[in-house]
Coordinates of C-alpha atoms and ligand atoms in Angstrom, one line a residue:
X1466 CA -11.1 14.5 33.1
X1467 CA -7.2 14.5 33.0
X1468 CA -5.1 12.9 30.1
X1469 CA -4.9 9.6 31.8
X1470 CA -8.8 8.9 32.5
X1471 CA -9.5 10.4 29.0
X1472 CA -7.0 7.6 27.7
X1473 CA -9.2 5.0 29.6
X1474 CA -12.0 6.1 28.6
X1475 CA -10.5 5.9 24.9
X1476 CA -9.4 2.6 25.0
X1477 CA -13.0 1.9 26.1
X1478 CA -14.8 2.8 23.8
X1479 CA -11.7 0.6 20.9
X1480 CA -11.9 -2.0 23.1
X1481 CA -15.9 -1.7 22.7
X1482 CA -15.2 -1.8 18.9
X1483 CA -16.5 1.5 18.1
X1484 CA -15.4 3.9 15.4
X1485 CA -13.2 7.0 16.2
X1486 CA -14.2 9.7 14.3
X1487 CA -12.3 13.3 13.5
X1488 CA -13.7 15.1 16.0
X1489 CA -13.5 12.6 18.9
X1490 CA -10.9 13.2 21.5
X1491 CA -7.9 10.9 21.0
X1492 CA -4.3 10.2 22.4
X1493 CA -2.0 12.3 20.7
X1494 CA -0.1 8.8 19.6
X1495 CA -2.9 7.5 18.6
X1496 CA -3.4 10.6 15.8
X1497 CA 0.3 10.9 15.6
X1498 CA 0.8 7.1 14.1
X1499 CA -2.0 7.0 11.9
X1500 CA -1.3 10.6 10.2
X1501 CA 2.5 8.6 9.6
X1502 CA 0.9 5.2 8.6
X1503 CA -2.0 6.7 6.2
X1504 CA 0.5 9.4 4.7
X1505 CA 2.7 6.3 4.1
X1506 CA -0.4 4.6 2.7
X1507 CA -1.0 7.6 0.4
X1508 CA 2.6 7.8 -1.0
X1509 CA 2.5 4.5 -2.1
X1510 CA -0.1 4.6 -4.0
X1511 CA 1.0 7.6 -5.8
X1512 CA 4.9 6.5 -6.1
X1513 CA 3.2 3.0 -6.8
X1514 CA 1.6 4.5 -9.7
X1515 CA 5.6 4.7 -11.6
X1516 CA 6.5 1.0 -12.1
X1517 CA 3.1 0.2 -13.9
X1518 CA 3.4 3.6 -15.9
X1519 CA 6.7 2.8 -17.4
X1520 CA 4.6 0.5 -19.4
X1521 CA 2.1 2.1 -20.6
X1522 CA 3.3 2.8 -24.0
X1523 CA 4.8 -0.4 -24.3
X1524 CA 1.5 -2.7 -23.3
X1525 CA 1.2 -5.1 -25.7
X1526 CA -2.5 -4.1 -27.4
X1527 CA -5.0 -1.5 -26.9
X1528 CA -6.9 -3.6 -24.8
X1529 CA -4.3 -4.3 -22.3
X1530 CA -3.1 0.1 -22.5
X1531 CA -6.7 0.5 -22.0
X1532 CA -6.7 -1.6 -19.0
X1533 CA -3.7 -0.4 -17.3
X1534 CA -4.1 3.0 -17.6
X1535 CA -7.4 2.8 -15.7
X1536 CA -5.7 1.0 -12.9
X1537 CA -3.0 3.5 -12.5
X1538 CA -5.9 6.5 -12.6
X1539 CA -7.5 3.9 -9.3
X1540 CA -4.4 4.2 -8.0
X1541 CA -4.4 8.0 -7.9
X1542 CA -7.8 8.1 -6.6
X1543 CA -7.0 5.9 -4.0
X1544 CA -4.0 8.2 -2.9
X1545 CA -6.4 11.2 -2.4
X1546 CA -8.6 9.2 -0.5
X1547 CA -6.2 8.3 1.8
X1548 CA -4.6 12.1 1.9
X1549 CA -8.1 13.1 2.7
X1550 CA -8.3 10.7 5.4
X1551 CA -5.5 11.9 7.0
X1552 CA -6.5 15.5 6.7
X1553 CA -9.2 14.5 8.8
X1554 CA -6.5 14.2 11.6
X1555 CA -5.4 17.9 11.5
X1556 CA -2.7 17.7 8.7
X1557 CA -2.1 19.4 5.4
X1558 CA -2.1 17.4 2.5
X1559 CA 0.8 19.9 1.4
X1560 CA 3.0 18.8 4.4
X1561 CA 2.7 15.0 4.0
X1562 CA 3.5 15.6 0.1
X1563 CA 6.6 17.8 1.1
X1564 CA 7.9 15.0 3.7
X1565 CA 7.6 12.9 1.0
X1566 CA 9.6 14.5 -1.4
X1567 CA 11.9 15.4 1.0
X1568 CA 12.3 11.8 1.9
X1569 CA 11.5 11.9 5.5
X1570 CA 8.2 9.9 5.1
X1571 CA 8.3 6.6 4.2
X1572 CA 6.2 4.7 1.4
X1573 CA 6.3 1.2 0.1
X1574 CA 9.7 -0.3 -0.5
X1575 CA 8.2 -2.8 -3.3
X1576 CA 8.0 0.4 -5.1
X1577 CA 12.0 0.6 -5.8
X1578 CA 11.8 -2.4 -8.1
X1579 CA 12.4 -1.9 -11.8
X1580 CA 9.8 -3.2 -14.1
X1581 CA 12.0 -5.2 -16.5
X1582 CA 9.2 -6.6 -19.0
X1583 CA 5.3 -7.1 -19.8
X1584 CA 5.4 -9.6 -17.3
X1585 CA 5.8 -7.9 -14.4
X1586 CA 3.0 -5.9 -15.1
X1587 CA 0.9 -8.9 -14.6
X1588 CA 3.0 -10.1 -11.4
X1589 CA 2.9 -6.3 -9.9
X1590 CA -1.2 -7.1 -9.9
X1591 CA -1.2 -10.5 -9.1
X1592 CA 1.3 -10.1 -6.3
X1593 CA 1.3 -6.7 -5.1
X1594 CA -2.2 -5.8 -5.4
X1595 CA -2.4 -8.9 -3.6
X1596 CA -0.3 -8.7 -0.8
X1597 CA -1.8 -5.0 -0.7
X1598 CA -6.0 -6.4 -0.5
X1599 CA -4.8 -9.4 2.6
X1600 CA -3.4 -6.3 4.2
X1601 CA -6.2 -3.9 3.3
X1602 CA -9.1 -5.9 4.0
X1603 CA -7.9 -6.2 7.7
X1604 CA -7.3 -2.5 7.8
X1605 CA -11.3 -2.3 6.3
X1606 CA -11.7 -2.8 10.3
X1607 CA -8.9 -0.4 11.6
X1608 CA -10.7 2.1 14.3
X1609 CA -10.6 5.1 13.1
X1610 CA -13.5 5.5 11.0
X1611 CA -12.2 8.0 7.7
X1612 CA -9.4 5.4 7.4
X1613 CA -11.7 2.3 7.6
X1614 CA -14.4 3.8 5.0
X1615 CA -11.6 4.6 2.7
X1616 CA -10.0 1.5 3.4
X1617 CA -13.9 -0.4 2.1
X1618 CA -13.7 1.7 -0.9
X1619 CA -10.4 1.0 -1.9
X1620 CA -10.6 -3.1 -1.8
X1621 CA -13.7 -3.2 -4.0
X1622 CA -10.9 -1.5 -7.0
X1623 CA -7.7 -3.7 -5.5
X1624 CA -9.9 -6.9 -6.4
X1625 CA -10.3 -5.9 -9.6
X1626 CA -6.4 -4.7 -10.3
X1627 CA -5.4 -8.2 -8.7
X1628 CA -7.4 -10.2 -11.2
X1629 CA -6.3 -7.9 -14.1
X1630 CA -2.8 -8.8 -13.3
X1631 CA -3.3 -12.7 -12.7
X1632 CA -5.4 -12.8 -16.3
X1633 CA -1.9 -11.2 -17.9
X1634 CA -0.2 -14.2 -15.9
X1635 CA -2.7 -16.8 -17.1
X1636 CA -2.0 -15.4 -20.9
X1637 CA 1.9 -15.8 -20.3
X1638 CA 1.9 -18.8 -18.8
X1639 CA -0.2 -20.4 -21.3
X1640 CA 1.7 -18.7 -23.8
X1641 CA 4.9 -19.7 -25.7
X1642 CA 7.9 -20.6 -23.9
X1643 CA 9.5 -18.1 -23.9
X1644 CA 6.3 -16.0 -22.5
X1645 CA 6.3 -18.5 -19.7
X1646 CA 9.8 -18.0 -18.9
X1647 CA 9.4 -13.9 -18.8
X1648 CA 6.3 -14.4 -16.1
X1649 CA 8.8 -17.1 -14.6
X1650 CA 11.6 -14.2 -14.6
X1651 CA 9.3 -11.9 -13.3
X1652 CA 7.9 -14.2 -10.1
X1653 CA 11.1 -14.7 -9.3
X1654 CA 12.2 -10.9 -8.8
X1655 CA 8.8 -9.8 -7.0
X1656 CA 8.5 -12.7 -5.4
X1657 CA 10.4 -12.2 -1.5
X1658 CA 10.1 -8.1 -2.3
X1659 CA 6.2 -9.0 -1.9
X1660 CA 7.1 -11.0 1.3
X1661 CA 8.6 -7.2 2.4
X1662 CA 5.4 -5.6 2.0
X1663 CA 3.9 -6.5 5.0
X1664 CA 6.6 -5.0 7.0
X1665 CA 9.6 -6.2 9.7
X1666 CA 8.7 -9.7 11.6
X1667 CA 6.7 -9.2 14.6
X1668 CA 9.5 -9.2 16.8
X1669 CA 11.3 -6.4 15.2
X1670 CA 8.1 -4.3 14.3
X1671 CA 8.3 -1.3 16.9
X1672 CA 4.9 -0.1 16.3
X1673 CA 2.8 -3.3 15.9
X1674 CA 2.1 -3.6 19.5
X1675 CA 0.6 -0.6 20.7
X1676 CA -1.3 -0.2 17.0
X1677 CA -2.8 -3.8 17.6
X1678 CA -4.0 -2.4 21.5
X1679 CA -5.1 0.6 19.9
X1680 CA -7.2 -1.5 16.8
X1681 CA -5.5 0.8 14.3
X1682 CA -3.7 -2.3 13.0
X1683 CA -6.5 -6.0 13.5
X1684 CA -3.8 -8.4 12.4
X1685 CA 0.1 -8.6 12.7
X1686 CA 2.8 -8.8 9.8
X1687 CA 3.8 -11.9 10.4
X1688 CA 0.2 -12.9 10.0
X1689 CA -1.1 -11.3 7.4
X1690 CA 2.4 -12.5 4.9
X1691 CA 1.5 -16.0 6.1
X1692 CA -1.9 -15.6 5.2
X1693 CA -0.5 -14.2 1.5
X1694 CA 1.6 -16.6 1.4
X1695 CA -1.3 -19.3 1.7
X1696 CA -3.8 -18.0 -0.7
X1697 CA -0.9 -17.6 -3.2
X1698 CA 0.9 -20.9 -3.5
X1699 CA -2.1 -22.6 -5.0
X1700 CA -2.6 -19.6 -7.7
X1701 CA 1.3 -20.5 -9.1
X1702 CA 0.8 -23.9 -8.9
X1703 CA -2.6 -23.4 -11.1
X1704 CA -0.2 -21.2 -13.3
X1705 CA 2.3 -24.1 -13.6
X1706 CA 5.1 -21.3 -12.4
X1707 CA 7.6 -22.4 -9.2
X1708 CA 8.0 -19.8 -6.5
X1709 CA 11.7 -19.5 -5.7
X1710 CA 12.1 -20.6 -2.0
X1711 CA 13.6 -24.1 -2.0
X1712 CA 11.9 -24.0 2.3
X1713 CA 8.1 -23.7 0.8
X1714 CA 6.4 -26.9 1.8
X1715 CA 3.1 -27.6 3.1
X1716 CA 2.6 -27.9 6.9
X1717 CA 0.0 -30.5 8.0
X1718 CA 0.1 -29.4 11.8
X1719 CA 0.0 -26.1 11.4
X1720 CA -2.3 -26.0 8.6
X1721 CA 0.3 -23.4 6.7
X1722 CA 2.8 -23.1 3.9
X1723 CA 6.3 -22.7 6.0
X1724 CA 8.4 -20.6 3.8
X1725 CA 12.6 -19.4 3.7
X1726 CA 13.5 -16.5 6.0
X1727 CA 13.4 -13.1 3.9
X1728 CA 16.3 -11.2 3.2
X1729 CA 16.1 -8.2 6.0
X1730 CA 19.2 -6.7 5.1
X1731 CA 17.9 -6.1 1.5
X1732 CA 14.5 -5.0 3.2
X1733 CA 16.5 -2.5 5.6
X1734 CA 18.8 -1.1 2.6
X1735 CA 15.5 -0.2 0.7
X1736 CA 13.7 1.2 3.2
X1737 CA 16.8 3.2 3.7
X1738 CA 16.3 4.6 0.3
X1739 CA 19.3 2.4 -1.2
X1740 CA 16.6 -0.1 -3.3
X1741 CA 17.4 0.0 -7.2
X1742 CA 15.1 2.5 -7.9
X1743 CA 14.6 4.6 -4.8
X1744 CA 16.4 7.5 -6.4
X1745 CA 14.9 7.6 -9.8
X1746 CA 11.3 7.3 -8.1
X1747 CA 11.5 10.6 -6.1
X1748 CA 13.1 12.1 -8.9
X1749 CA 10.3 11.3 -10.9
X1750 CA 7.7 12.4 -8.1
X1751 CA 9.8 15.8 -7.8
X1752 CA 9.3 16.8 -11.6
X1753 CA 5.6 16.0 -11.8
X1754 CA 5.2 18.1 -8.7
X1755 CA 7.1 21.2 -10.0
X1756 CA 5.6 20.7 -13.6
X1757 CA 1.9 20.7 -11.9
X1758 CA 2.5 23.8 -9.8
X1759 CA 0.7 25.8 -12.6
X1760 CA -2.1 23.4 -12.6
X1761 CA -2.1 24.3 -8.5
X1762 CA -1.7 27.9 -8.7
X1763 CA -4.8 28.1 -11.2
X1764 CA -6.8 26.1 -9.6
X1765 CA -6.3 28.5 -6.6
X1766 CA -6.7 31.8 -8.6
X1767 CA -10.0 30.0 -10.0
X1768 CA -11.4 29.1 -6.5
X1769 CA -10.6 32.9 -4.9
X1770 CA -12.4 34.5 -7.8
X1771 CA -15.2 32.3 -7.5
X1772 CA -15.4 32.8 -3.6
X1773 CA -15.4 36.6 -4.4
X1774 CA -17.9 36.4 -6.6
X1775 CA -20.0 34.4 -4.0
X1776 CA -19.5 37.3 -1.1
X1777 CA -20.7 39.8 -3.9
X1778 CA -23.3 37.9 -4.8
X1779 CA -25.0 37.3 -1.2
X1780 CA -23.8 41.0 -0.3
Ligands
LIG3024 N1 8.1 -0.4 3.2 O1 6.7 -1.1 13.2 P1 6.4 -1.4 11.8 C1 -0.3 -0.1 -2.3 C2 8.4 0.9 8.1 S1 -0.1 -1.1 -1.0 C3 8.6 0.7 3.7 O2 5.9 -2.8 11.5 P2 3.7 -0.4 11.1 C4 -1.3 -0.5 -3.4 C5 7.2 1.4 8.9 O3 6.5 2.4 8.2 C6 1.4 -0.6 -0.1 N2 8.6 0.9 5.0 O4 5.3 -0.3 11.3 C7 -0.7 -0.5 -4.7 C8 8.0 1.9 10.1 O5 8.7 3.1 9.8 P3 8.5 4.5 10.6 C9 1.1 0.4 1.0 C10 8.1 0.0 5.8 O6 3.3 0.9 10.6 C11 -0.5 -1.7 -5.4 C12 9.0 0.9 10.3 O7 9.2 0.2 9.0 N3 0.3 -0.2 2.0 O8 0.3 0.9 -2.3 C13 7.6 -1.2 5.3 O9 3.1 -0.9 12.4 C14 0.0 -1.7 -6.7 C15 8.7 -0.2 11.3 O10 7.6 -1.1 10.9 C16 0.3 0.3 3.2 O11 0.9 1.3 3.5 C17 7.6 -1.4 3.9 N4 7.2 -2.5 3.3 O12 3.5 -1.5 10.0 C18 -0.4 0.7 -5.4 C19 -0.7 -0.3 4.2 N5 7.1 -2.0 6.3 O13 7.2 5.1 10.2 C20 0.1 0.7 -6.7 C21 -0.9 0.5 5.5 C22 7.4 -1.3 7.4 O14 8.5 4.2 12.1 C23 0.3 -0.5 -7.3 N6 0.3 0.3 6.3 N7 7.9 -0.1 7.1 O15 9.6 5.4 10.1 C24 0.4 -0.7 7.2 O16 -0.4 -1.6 7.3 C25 1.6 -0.6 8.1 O17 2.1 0.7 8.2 C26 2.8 -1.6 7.7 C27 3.9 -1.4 8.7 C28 2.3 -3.1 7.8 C29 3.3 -1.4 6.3

């Protein structure tokens, strides 16, 4: 069969909604935009894993340290699930971490946002985790099978970071005033940067239509913010907070919140790597990569001997 009626043939068996698996033959796009959309994945999590940090020492009570640092350990597992996925497409984990750090692979722009106080710890898991599960449970049903299993495991844990971070917004809000006002402060930042997660509007998003043909991607950007957007305008209003877009109403015909037009240029300028943190973030990623490279090396020297000793044991 030549490259065309394998291509058919692919498309088939998507169209058919069956998983793709590792060894299955696949367009070379096909492989070639899901290695750059799960590295991106993986990234994220990992550089996601700095905002939250910056408060560990400063959470309020032993409970809430407690807490947080097991979601930021999640959050590291879920980033070698999803390198491991994409090893399954014929790529080094080493290369995607080195196009990372040398910033030619993307990851999350909400990830360049400072965390200013206590309460946007609880926004990061109300909001972003949030925005992160609408989008993740429709990738639970992407077509390529390591991704989509990953994808299964990974929601179960996002459920459980988002309603750790809307019980630290219940707390503030019900708090004092001025605890209402700092989870007020901090909807207000993370608000339209949330919006951002979910990518450029359908008609600027350059890979959305192929991905959709292909069933790597089940739903588009614009829909899955819409459908964010929905399930979270009734959580602030049960939190008493106001989201700041003066254009949010209710729309009876189309059975959706409208909602402003987002700030692209601010979106661009981040994913650019000019966002307010973008520097300090792969500086950070840079030192804990050169201060683990002893951790590497051992765990190398320790795996040869123990293969030698394996060869001389069956010898
Ligand atoms: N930031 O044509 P499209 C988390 C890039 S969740 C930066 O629409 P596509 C959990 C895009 O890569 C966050 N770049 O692209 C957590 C492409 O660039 P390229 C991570 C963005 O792939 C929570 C270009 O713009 N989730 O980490 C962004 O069809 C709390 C054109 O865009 C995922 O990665 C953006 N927001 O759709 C962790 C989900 N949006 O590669 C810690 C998987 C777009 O051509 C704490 N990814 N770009 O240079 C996806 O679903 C898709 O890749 C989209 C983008 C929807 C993000």
């Amino acid at each position: 069969m030549d490259n065309q009626e394998l291509s058919e043939k692919f498309q088939r068996f998507v169209d058919a909604e069956n998983k793709v698996e590792a060894k299955d033959w696949m367009p070379e796009g096909y492989r070639k935009t899901l290695v750059r959309q799960i590295a991106q994945h993986a990234h994220s999590e990992i550089i996601g894993m700095l905002p939250e940090g910056n408060w560990i020492t400063r959470a309020p009570s032993l409970r809430r340290k407690a807490i947080l640092l097991a979601k930021i350990q999640d959050e590291a597992g879920h980033g070698l699930y999803l390198y491991g996925s994409a090893e399954t497409l014929g790529v080094e984990r080493a290369a995607m971490v080195n196009e990372l750090l040398s910033g030619k692979s993307k990851y999350s722009s909400i990830f360049n946002y400072p965390t200013l106080s206590w309460a946007d710890i609880g926004t990061i898991g109300w909001l972003v985790d949030g925005a992160a599960i609408v989008n993740q449970v429709s990738l639970q049903r992407t077509s390529y099978g390591p991704y989509s299993r990953a994808m299964i495991r990974i929601c179960k844990e996002e459920s459980f970071h988002q309603r750790q971070g809307y019980e630290i917004m219940i707390a503030l809000s019900n708090g004092t005033a001025a605890q209402k006002s700092m989870a007020q402060d901090a909807l207000n930042r993370w608000w339209w940067p949330s919006l951002m997660m979910f990518g450029p509007s359908d008609a600027t998003s350059e890979h959305s239509a192929q991905n959709m043909k292909w069933k790597i991607k089940r739903h588009s950007n614009d829909e899955l913010r819409q459908k964010f957007v929905d399930m979270t305008v009734p959580q602030a209003e049960y939190l008493g907070l106001t989201i700041p877009d003066k254009n949010l109403r209710w729309n009876k015909e189309r059975g959706h919140y409208d909602f402003g037009e987002i700030d692209w240029e601010e979106f661009n300028q981040v994913v650019r790597g000019n966002g307010p943190c973008n520097k300090e973030r792969l500086e950070a990623r840079k030192n804990a990569h050169d201060n683990g490279r002893w951790v590497r090396e051992a765990a190398m020297a320790y795996a040869k001997k123990q293969s030698a000793k394996n060869i001389l044991k069956t010898a």
